[in-house]
PDB file of N, CA and C in Angstrom:
ATOM      1  N   GLN A   1      13.205  -5.391  12.843  1.00  0.00           N
ATOM      2  CA  GLN A   1      12.939  -6.731  13.336  1.00  0.00           C
ATOM      3  C   GLN A   1      11.517  -7.030  12.874  1.00  0.00           C
ATOM      4  N   LEU A   2      11.345  -8.355  12.465  1.00  0.00           N
ATOM      5  CA  LEU A   2      10.119  -8.817  11.983  1.00  0.00           C
ATOM      6  C   LEU A   2       9.285  -9.421  13.071  1.00  0.00           C
ATOM      7  N   ALA A   3       7.939  -9.142  13.054  1.00  0.00           N
ATOM      8  CA  ALA A   3       7.028  -9.659  14.068  1.00  0.00           C
ATOM      9  C   ALA A   3       6.834 -11.192  13.876  1.00  0.00           C
ATOM     10  N   ASN A   4       6.654 -11.867  14.952  1.00  0.00           N
ATOM     11  CA  ASN A   4       6.352 -13.350  14.870  1.00  0.00           C
ATOM     12  C   ASN A   4       7.369 -14.111  14.164  1.00  0.00           C
ATOM     13  N   SER A   5       8.618 -13.763  14.189  1.00  0.00           N
ATOM     14  CA  SER A   5       9.760 -14.442  13.615  1.00  0.00           C
ATOM     15  C   SER A   5       9.546 -14.950  12.222  1.00  0.00           C
ATOM     16  N   GLN A   6       8.987 -13.990  11.371  1.00  0.00           N
ATOM     17  CA  GLN A   6       8.794 -14.236   9.919  1.00  0.00           C
ATOM     18  C   GLN A   6      10.129 -13.962   9.235  1.00  0.00           C
ATOM     19  N   THR A   7      10.254 -14.604   8.079  1.00  0.00           N
ATOM     20  CA  THR A   7      11.398 -14.275   7.276  1.00  0.00           C
ATOM     21  C   THR A   7      11.024 -13.162   6.363  1.00  0.00           C
ATOM     22  N   PHE A   8      11.964 -12.441   5.840  1.00  0.00           N
ATOM     23  CA  PHE A   8      11.672 -11.328   4.949  1.00  0.00           C
ATOM     24  C   PHE A   8      11.080 -11.893   3.565  1.00  0.00           C
ATOM     25  N   GLN A   9      11.482 -13.067   3.174  1.00  0.00           N
ATOM     26  CA  GLN A   9      10.891 -13.664   1.965  1.00  0.00           C
ATOM     27  C   GLN A   9       9.331 -13.885   2.148  1.00  0.00           C
ATOM     28  N   GLU A  10       8.940 -14.307   3.409  1.00  0.00           N
ATOM     29  CA  GLU A  10       7.484 -14.414   3.680  1.00  0.00           C
ATOM     30  C   GLU A  10       6.778 -13.111   3.624  1.00  0.00           C
ATOM     31  N   VAL A  11       7.395 -12.119   4.238  1.00  0.00           N
ATOM     32  CA  VAL A  11       6.783 -10.730   4.215  1.00  0.00           C
ATOM     33  C   VAL A  11       6.734 -10.262   2.829  1.00  0.00           C
ATOM     34  N   GLN A  12       7.756 -10.440   2.010  1.00  0.00           N
ATOM     35  CA  GLN A  12       7.771  -9.969   0.581  1.00  0.00           C
ATOM     36  C   GLN A  12       6.694 -10.697  -0.191  1.00  0.00           C
ATOM     37  N   ARG A  13       6.541 -11.980  -0.044  1.00  0.00           N
ATOM     38  CA  ARG A  13       5.507 -12.702  -0.749  1.00  0.00           C
ATOM     39  C   ARG A  13       4.158 -12.276  -0.387  1.00  0.00           C
ATOM     40  N   GLU A  14       3.926 -11.994   0.897  1.00  0.00           N
ATOM     41  CA  GLU A  14       2.557 -11.613   1.353  1.00  0.00           C
ATOM     42  C   GLU A  14       2.327 -10.096   0.927  1.00  0.00           C
ATOM     43  N   SER A  15       3.337  -9.368   0.827  1.00  0.00           N
ATOM     44  CA  SER A  15       3.202  -7.979   0.465  1.00  0.00           C
ATOM     45  C   SER A  15       2.798  -7.930  -1.067  1.00  0.00           C
ATOM     46  N   ILE A  16       3.281  -8.802  -1.805  1.00  0.00           N
ATOM     47  CA  ILE A  16       2.936  -8.856  -3.236  1.00  0.00           C
ATOM     48  C   ILE A  16       1.448  -9.288  -3.356  1.00  0.00           C
ATOM     49  N   LYS A  17       1.038 -10.152  -2.495  1.00  0.00           N
ATOM     50  CA  LYS A  17      -0.465 -10.572  -2.467  1.00  0.00           C
ATOM     51  C   LYS A  17      -1.272  -9.348  -2.077  1.00  0.00           C
ATOM     52  N   ILE A  18      -0.874  -8.628  -1.097  1.00  0.00           N
ATOM     53  CA  ILE A  18      -1.570  -7.425  -0.619  1.00  0.00           C
ATOM     54  C   ILE A  18      -1.751  -6.445  -1.792  1.00  0.00           C
ATOM     55  N   LEU A  19      -0.659  -6.234  -2.554  1.00  0.00           N
ATOM     56  CA  LEU A  19      -0.728  -5.284  -3.675  1.00  0.00           C
ATOM     57  C   LEU A  19      -1.589  -5.879  -4.783  1.00  0.00           C
ATOM     58  N   GLN A  20      -1.611  -7.108  -4.983  1.00  0.00           N
ATOM     59  CA  GLN A  20      -2.568  -7.753  -5.986  1.00  0.00           C
ATOM     60  C   GLN A  20      -4.008  -7.599  -5.498  1.00  0.00           C
ATOM     61  N   MET A  21      -4.235  -7.799  -4.247  1.00  0.00           N
ATOM     62  CA  MET A  21      -5.641  -7.560  -3.755  1.00  0.00           C
ATOM     63  C   MET A  21      -6.078  -6.118  -3.902  1.00  0.00           C
ATOM     64  N   PHE A  22      -5.116  -5.215  -3.634  1.00  0.00           N
ATOM     65  CA  PHE A  22      -5.369  -3.834  -3.820  1.00  0.00           C
ATOM     66  C   PHE A  22      -5.763  -3.530  -5.269  1.00  0.00           C
ATOM     67  N   GLU A  23      -5.040  -4.100  -6.184  1.00  0.00           N
ATOM     68  CA  GLU A  23      -5.255  -3.879  -7.582  1.00  0.00           C
ATOM     69  C   GLU A  23      -6.684  -4.441  -7.999  1.00  0.00           C
ATOM     70  N   LEU A  24      -7.032  -5.518  -7.397  1.00  0.00           N
ATOM     71  CA  LEU A  24      -8.389  -6.081  -7.654  1.00  0.00           C
ATOM     72  C   LEU A  24      -9.523  -5.222  -7.077  1.00  0.00           C
ATOM     73  N   HIS A  25      -9.196  -4.684  -5.848  1.00  0.00           N
ATOM     74  CA  HIS A  25     -10.103  -3.877  -5.088  1.00  0.00           C
ATOM     75  C   HIS A  25     -10.414  -2.531  -5.766  1.00  0.00           C
ATOM     76  N   ARG A  26      -9.317  -1.938  -6.292  1.00  0.00           N
ATOM     77  CA  ARG A  26      -9.392  -0.644  -6.933  1.00  0.00           C
ATOM     78  C   ARG A  26      -8.672  -0.612  -8.282  1.00  0.00           C
ATOM     79  N   PRO A  27      -9.263  -1.313  -9.329  1.00  0.00           N
ATOM     80  CA  PRO A  27      -8.609  -1.275 -10.615  1.00  0.00           C
ATOM     81  C   PRO A  27      -8.471   0.077 -11.252  1.00  0.00           C
ATOM     82  N   ASP A  28      -9.313   1.020 -10.864  1.00  0.00           N
ATOM     83  CA  ASP A  28      -9.119   2.384 -11.378  1.00  0.00           C
ATOM     84  C   ASP A  28      -7.761   2.986 -10.915  1.00  0.00           C
ATOM     85  N   VAL A  29      -7.238   2.640  -9.799  1.00  0.00           N
ATOM     86  CA  VAL A  29      -5.999   3.082  -9.281  1.00  0.00           C
ATOM     87  C   VAL A  29      -4.909   2.135  -9.671  1.00  0.00           C
ATOM     88  N   GLY A  30      -5.110   0.778  -9.381  1.00  0.00           N
ATOM     89  CA  GLY A  30      -4.102  -0.209  -9.783  1.00  0.00           C
ATOM     90  C   GLY A  30      -2.900  -0.130  -8.930  1.00  0.00           C
ATOM     91  N   TYR A  31      -1.835  -0.712  -9.385  1.00  0.00           N
ATOM     92  CA  TYR A  31      -0.561  -0.677  -8.718  1.00  0.00           C
ATOM     93  C   TYR A  31       0.301   0.578  -9.182  1.00  0.00           C
ATOM     94  N   ILE A  32       0.838   1.255  -8.300  1.00  0.00           N
ATOM     95  CA  ILE A  32       1.737   2.398  -8.667  1.00  0.00           C
ATOM     96  C   ILE A  32       2.963   2.236  -7.912  1.00  0.00           C
ATOM     97  N   ALA A  33       4.119   2.522  -8.600  1.00  0.00           N
ATOM     98  CA  ALA A  33       5.431   2.405  -8.001  1.00  0.00           C
ATOM     99  C   ALA A  33       5.499   3.078  -6.687  1.00  0.00           C
ATOM    100  N   GLY A  34       5.976   2.477  -5.737  1.00  0.00           N
ATOM    101  CA  GLY A  34       6.131   3.089  -4.416  1.00  0.00           C
ATOM    102  C   GLY A  34       5.200   2.487  -3.379  1.00  0.00           C
ATOM    103  N   MET A  35       4.066   1.898  -3.893  1.00  0.00           N
ATOM    104  CA  MET A  35       3.142   1.229  -2.978  1.00  0.00           C
ATOM    105  C   MET A  35       3.735   0.140  -2.264  1.00  0.00           C
ATOM    106  N   ALA A  36       4.701  -0.556  -2.927  1.00  0.00           N
ATOM    107  CA  ALA A  36       5.336  -1.764  -2.222  1.00  0.00           C
ATOM    108  C   ALA A  36       6.007  -1.439  -0.962  1.00  0.00           C
ATOM    109  N   TYR A  37       6.605  -0.161  -0.971  1.00  0.00           N
ATOM    110  CA  TYR A  37       7.278   0.234   0.367  1.00  0.00           C
ATOM    111  C   TYR A  37       6.364   0.337   1.491  1.00  0.00           C
ATOM    112  N   ILE A  38       5.145   0.880   1.212  1.00  0.00           N
ATOM    113  CA  ILE A  38       4.115   1.022   2.196  1.00  0.00           C
ATOM    114  C   ILE A  38       3.607  -0.373   2.565  1.00  0.00           C
ATOM    115  N   ALA A  39       3.332  -1.213   1.626  1.00  0.00           N
ATOM    116  CA  ALA A  39       2.810  -2.609   1.871  1.00  0.00           C
ATOM    117  C   ALA A  39       3.752  -3.371   2.698  1.00  0.00           C
ATOM    118  N   VAL A  40       5.019  -3.330   2.414  1.00  0.00           N
ATOM    119  CA  VAL A  40       6.080  -4.086   3.211  1.00  0.00           C
ATOM    120  C   VAL A  40       6.150  -3.632   4.631  1.00  0.00           C
ATOM    121  N   GLY A  41       6.172  -2.317   4.763  1.00  0.00           N
ATOM    122  CA  GLY A  41       6.246  -1.731   6.101  1.00  0.00           C
ATOM    123  C   GLY A  41       5.065  -2.119   6.963  1.00  0.00           C
ATOM    124  N   LEU A  42       3.917  -2.058   6.346  1.00  0.00           N
ATOM    125  CA  LEU A  42       2.721  -2.440   7.050  1.00  0.00           C
ATOM    126  C   LEU A  42       2.725  -3.905   7.434  1.00  0.00           C
ATOM    127  N   ARG A  43       3.029  -4.742   6.393  1.00  0.00           N
ATOM    128  CA  ARG A  43       3.066  -6.203   6.606  1.00  0.00           C
ATOM    129  C   ARG A  43       4.044  -6.612   7.598  1.00  0.00           C
ATOM    130  N   MET A  44       5.129  -5.960   7.763  1.00  0.00           N
ATOM    131  CA  MET A  44       6.162  -6.295   8.733  1.00  0.00           C
ATOM    132  C   MET A  44       5.611  -6.184  10.173  1.00  0.00           C
ATOM    133  N   ASN A  45       4.560  -5.361  10.355  1.00  0.00           N
ATOM    134  CA  ASN A  45       4.098  -5.006  11.686  1.00  0.00           C
ATOM    135  C   ASN A  45       2.645  -5.546  12.003  1.00  0.00           C
ATOM    136  N   MET A  46       2.012  -6.114  10.909  1.00  0.00           N
ATOM    137  CA  MET A  46       0.610  -6.639  11.191  1.00  0.00           C
ATOM    138  C   MET A  46       0.291  -7.733  10.236  1.00  0.00           C
ATOM    139  N   SER A  47      -0.854  -8.340  10.400  1.00  0.00           N
ATOM    140  CA  SER A  47      -1.298  -9.473   9.532  1.00  0.00           C
ATOM    141  C   SER A  47      -1.569  -8.910   8.150  1.00  0.00           C
ATOM    142  N   SER A  48      -1.672  -9.893   7.150  1.00  0.00           N
ATOM    143  CA  SER A  48      -1.861  -9.418   5.785  1.00  0.00           C
ATOM    144  C   SER A  48      -3.152  -8.609   5.678  1.00  0.00           C
ATOM    145  N   PHE A  49      -4.201  -9.156   6.295  1.00  0.00           N
ATOM    146  CA  PHE A  49      -5.565  -8.440   6.174  1.00  0.00           C
ATOM    147  C   PHE A  49      -5.490  -7.048   6.797  1.00  0.00           C
ATOM    148  N   GLN A  50      -4.867  -6.877   7.966  1.00  0.00           N
ATOM    149  CA  GLN A  50      -4.637  -5.645   8.581  1.00  0.00           C
ATOM    150  C   GLN A  50      -3.790  -4.681   7.698  1.00  0.00           C
ATOM    151  N   ALA A  51      -2.794  -5.206   7.079  1.00  0.00           N
ATOM    152  CA  ALA A  51      -1.930  -4.460   6.227  1.00  0.00           C
ATOM    153  C   ALA A  51      -2.761  -3.992   4.945  1.00  0.00           C
ATOM    154  N   PHE A  52      -3.580  -4.870   4.420  1.00  0.00           N
ATOM    155  CA  PHE A  52      -4.438  -4.413   3.333  1.00  0.00           C
ATOM    156  C   PHE A  52      -5.366  -3.334   3.669  1.00  0.00           C
ATOM    157  N   LYS A  53      -6.047  -3.489   4.811  1.00  0.00           N
ATOM    158  CA  LYS A  53      -6.918  -2.435   5.245  1.00  0.00           C
ATOM    159  C   LYS A  53      -6.206  -1.129   5.576  1.00  0.00           C
ATOM    160  N   GLY A  54      -4.930  -1.285   6.142  1.00  0.00           N
ATOM    161  CA  GLY A  54      -4.121  -0.121   6.400  1.00  0.00           C
ATOM    162  C   GLY A  54      -3.705   0.597   5.087  1.00  0.00           C
ATOM    163  N   LEU A  55      -3.362  -0.120   4.104  1.00  0.00           N
ATOM    164  CA  LEU A  55      -2.953   0.465   2.800  1.00  0.00           C
ATOM    165  C   LEU A  55      -4.134   1.202   2.227  1.00  0.00           C
ATOM    166  N   CYS A  56      -5.358   0.562   2.138  1.00  0.00           N
ATOM    167  CA  CYS A  56      -6.509   1.246   1.701  1.00  0.00           C
ATOM    168  C   CYS A  56      -6.831   2.514   2.541  1.00  0.00           C
ATOM    169  N   GLY A  57      -6.722   2.419   3.869  1.00  0.00           N
ATOM    170  CA  GLY A  57      -7.015   3.568   4.707  1.00  0.00           C
ATOM    171  C   GLY A  57      -6.044   4.657   4.454  1.00  0.00           C
ATOM    172  N   LEU A  58      -4.711   4.383   4.272  1.00  0.00           N
ATOM    173  CA  LEU A  58      -3.826   5.436   4.055  1.00  0.00           C
ATOM    174  C   LEU A  58      -4.061   6.154   2.760  1.00  0.00           C
ATOM    175  N   LEU A  59      -4.235   5.357   1.667  1.00  0.00           N
ATOM    176  CA  LEU A  59      -4.420   5.974   0.341  1.00  0.00           C
ATOM    177  C   LEU A  59      -5.762   6.669   0.207  1.00  0.00           C
ATOM    178  N   PHE A  60      -6.775   6.171   0.808  1.00  0.00           N
ATOM    179  CA  PHE A  60      -8.108   6.857   0.552  1.00  0.00           C
ATOM    180  C   PHE A  60      -8.580   7.645   1.767  1.00  0.00           C
ATOM    181  N   GLY A  61      -7.797   7.614   2.886  1.00  0.00           N
ATOM    182  CA  GLY A  61      -8.038   8.474   4.025  1.00  0.00           C
ATOM    183  C   GLY A  61      -7.330   9.762   3.947  1.00  0.00           C
ATOM    184  N   SER A  62      -6.365   9.857   3.032  1.00  0.00           N
ATOM    185  CA  SER A  62      -5.533  11.090   2.929  1.00  0.00           C
ATOM    186  C   SER A  62      -5.636  11.572   1.529  1.00  0.00           C
ATOM    187  N   ASP A  63      -6.219  12.756   1.339  1.00  0.00           N
ATOM    188  CA  ASP A  63      -6.290  13.423   0.066  1.00  0.00           C
ATOM    189  C   ASP A  63      -4.933  13.554  -0.583  1.00  0.00           C
ATOM    190  N   PHE A  64      -3.948  13.889   0.239  1.00  0.00           N
ATOM    191  CA  PHE A  64      -2.597  14.091  -0.235  1.00  0.00           C
ATOM    192  C   PHE A  64      -2.021  12.805  -0.801  1.00  0.00           C
ATOM    193  N   LEU A  65      -2.073  11.749  -0.107  1.00  0.00           N
ATOM    194  CA  LEU A  65      -1.444  10.529  -0.570  1.00  0.00           C
ATOM    195  C   LEU A  65      -2.269  10.021  -1.784  1.00  0.00           C
ATOM    196  N   TYR A  66      -3.489  10.169  -1.741  1.00  0.00           N
ATOM    197  CA  TYR A  66      -4.371   9.616  -2.876  1.00  0.00           C
ATOM    198  C   TYR A  66      -3.901  10.461  -4.146  1.00  0.00           C
ATOM    199  N   ALA A  67      -3.872  11.748  -3.977  1.00  0.00           N
ATOM    200  CA  ALA A  67      -3.423  12.641  -5.104  1.00  0.00           C
ATOM    201  C   ALA A  67      -2.035  12.318  -5.618  1.00  0.00           C
ATOM    202  N   THR A  68      -1.183  11.971  -4.700  1.00  0.00           N
ATOM    203  CA  THR A  68       0.248  11.664  -5.007  1.00  0.00           C
ATOM    204  C   THR A  68       0.315  10.339  -5.813  1.00  0.00           C
ATOM    205  N   TYR A  69      -0.408   9.384  -5.421  1.00  0.00           N
ATOM    206  CA  TYR A  69      -0.387   8.067  -6.045  1.00  0.00           C
ATOM    207  C   TYR A  69      -1.266   8.009  -7.379  1.00  0.00           C
ATOM    208  N   THR A  70      -2.163   8.957  -7.496  1.00  0.00           N
ATOM    209  CA  THR A  70      -2.965   8.997  -8.764  1.00  0.00           C
ATOM    210  C   THR A  70      -2.457  10.133  -9.673  1.00  0.00           C
ATOM    211  N   PHE A  71      -1.303  10.745  -9.336  1.00  0.00           N
ATOM    212  CA  PHE A  71      -0.663  11.724 -10.127  1.00  0.00           C
ATOM    213  C   PHE A  71      -1.511  12.933 -10.399  1.00  0.00           C
ATOM    214  N   ASP A  72      -2.342  13.316  -9.442  1.00  0.00           N
ATOM    215  CA  ASP A  72      -3.108  14.552  -9.528  1.00  0.00           C
ATOM    216  C   ASP A  72      -2.277  15.673  -8.986  1.00  0.00           C
ATOM    217  N   THR A  73      -1.505  16.279  -9.865  1.00  0.00           N
ATOM    218  CA  THR A  73      -0.514  17.277  -9.530  1.00  0.00           C
ATOM    219  C   THR A  73      -1.111  18.582  -8.947  1.00  0.00           C
ATOM    220  N   LYS A  74      -2.314  18.852  -9.468  1.00  0.00           N
ATOM    221  CA  LYS A  74      -2.958  20.106  -8.967  1.00  0.00           C
ATOM    222  C   LYS A  74      -3.306  19.925  -7.489  1.00  0.00           C
ATOM    223  N   LYS A  75      -3.785  18.796  -7.005  1.00  0.00           N
ATOM    224  CA  LYS A  75      -4.034  18.614  -5.604  1.00  0.00           C
ATOM    225  C   LYS A  75      -2.839  18.553  -4.735  1.00  0.00           C
ATOM    226  N   VAL A  76      -1.742  17.967  -5.348  1.00  0.00           N
ATOM    227  CA  VAL A  76      -0.555  17.851  -4.575  1.00  0.00           C
ATOM    228  C   VAL A  76       0.079  19.180  -4.353  1.00  0.00           C
ATOM    229  N   VAL A  77       0.097  20.088  -5.405  1.00  0.00           N
ATOM    230  CA  VAL A  77       0.613  21.418  -5.260  1.00  0.00           C
ATOM    231  C   VAL A  77      -0.252  22.228  -4.285  1.00  0.00           C
ATOM    232  N   LEU A  78      -1.547  22.027  -4.277  1.00  0.00           N
ATOM    233  CA  LEU A  78      -2.466  22.742  -3.365  1.00  0.00           C
ATOM    234  C   LEU A  78      -2.220  22.441  -1.935  1.00  0.00           C
ATOM    235  N   SER A  79      -1.701  21.198  -1.746  1.00  0.00           N
ATOM    236  CA  SER A  79      -1.443  20.805  -0.367  1.00  0.00           C
ATOM    237  C   SER A  79      -0.275  21.454   0.273  1.00  0.00           C
ATOM    238  N   PHE A  80       0.519  22.161  -0.508  1.00  0.00           N
ATOM    239  CA  PHE A  80       1.680  22.901  -0.011  1.00  0.00           C
ATOM    240  C   PHE A  80       1.385  24.274   0.016  1.00  0.00           C
TER     241      PHE A  80
END
């Protein structure tokens, strides 16, 4: 169920904007396949700005997620 009676199309459009903002914020990381799932899930439950902050927090607050999305296989393997 979507918060504030939003349509999925609105959430999808805003999620794309969140990913574009992330790409501008961290061009060294950029967009990586799979980030859209996180962005949509976050956006369905909070504002665009909160979702952007949440995406950044998840990726840079967790060594494992950051290593996964930057393809640092050594760190991913060490996590297990």
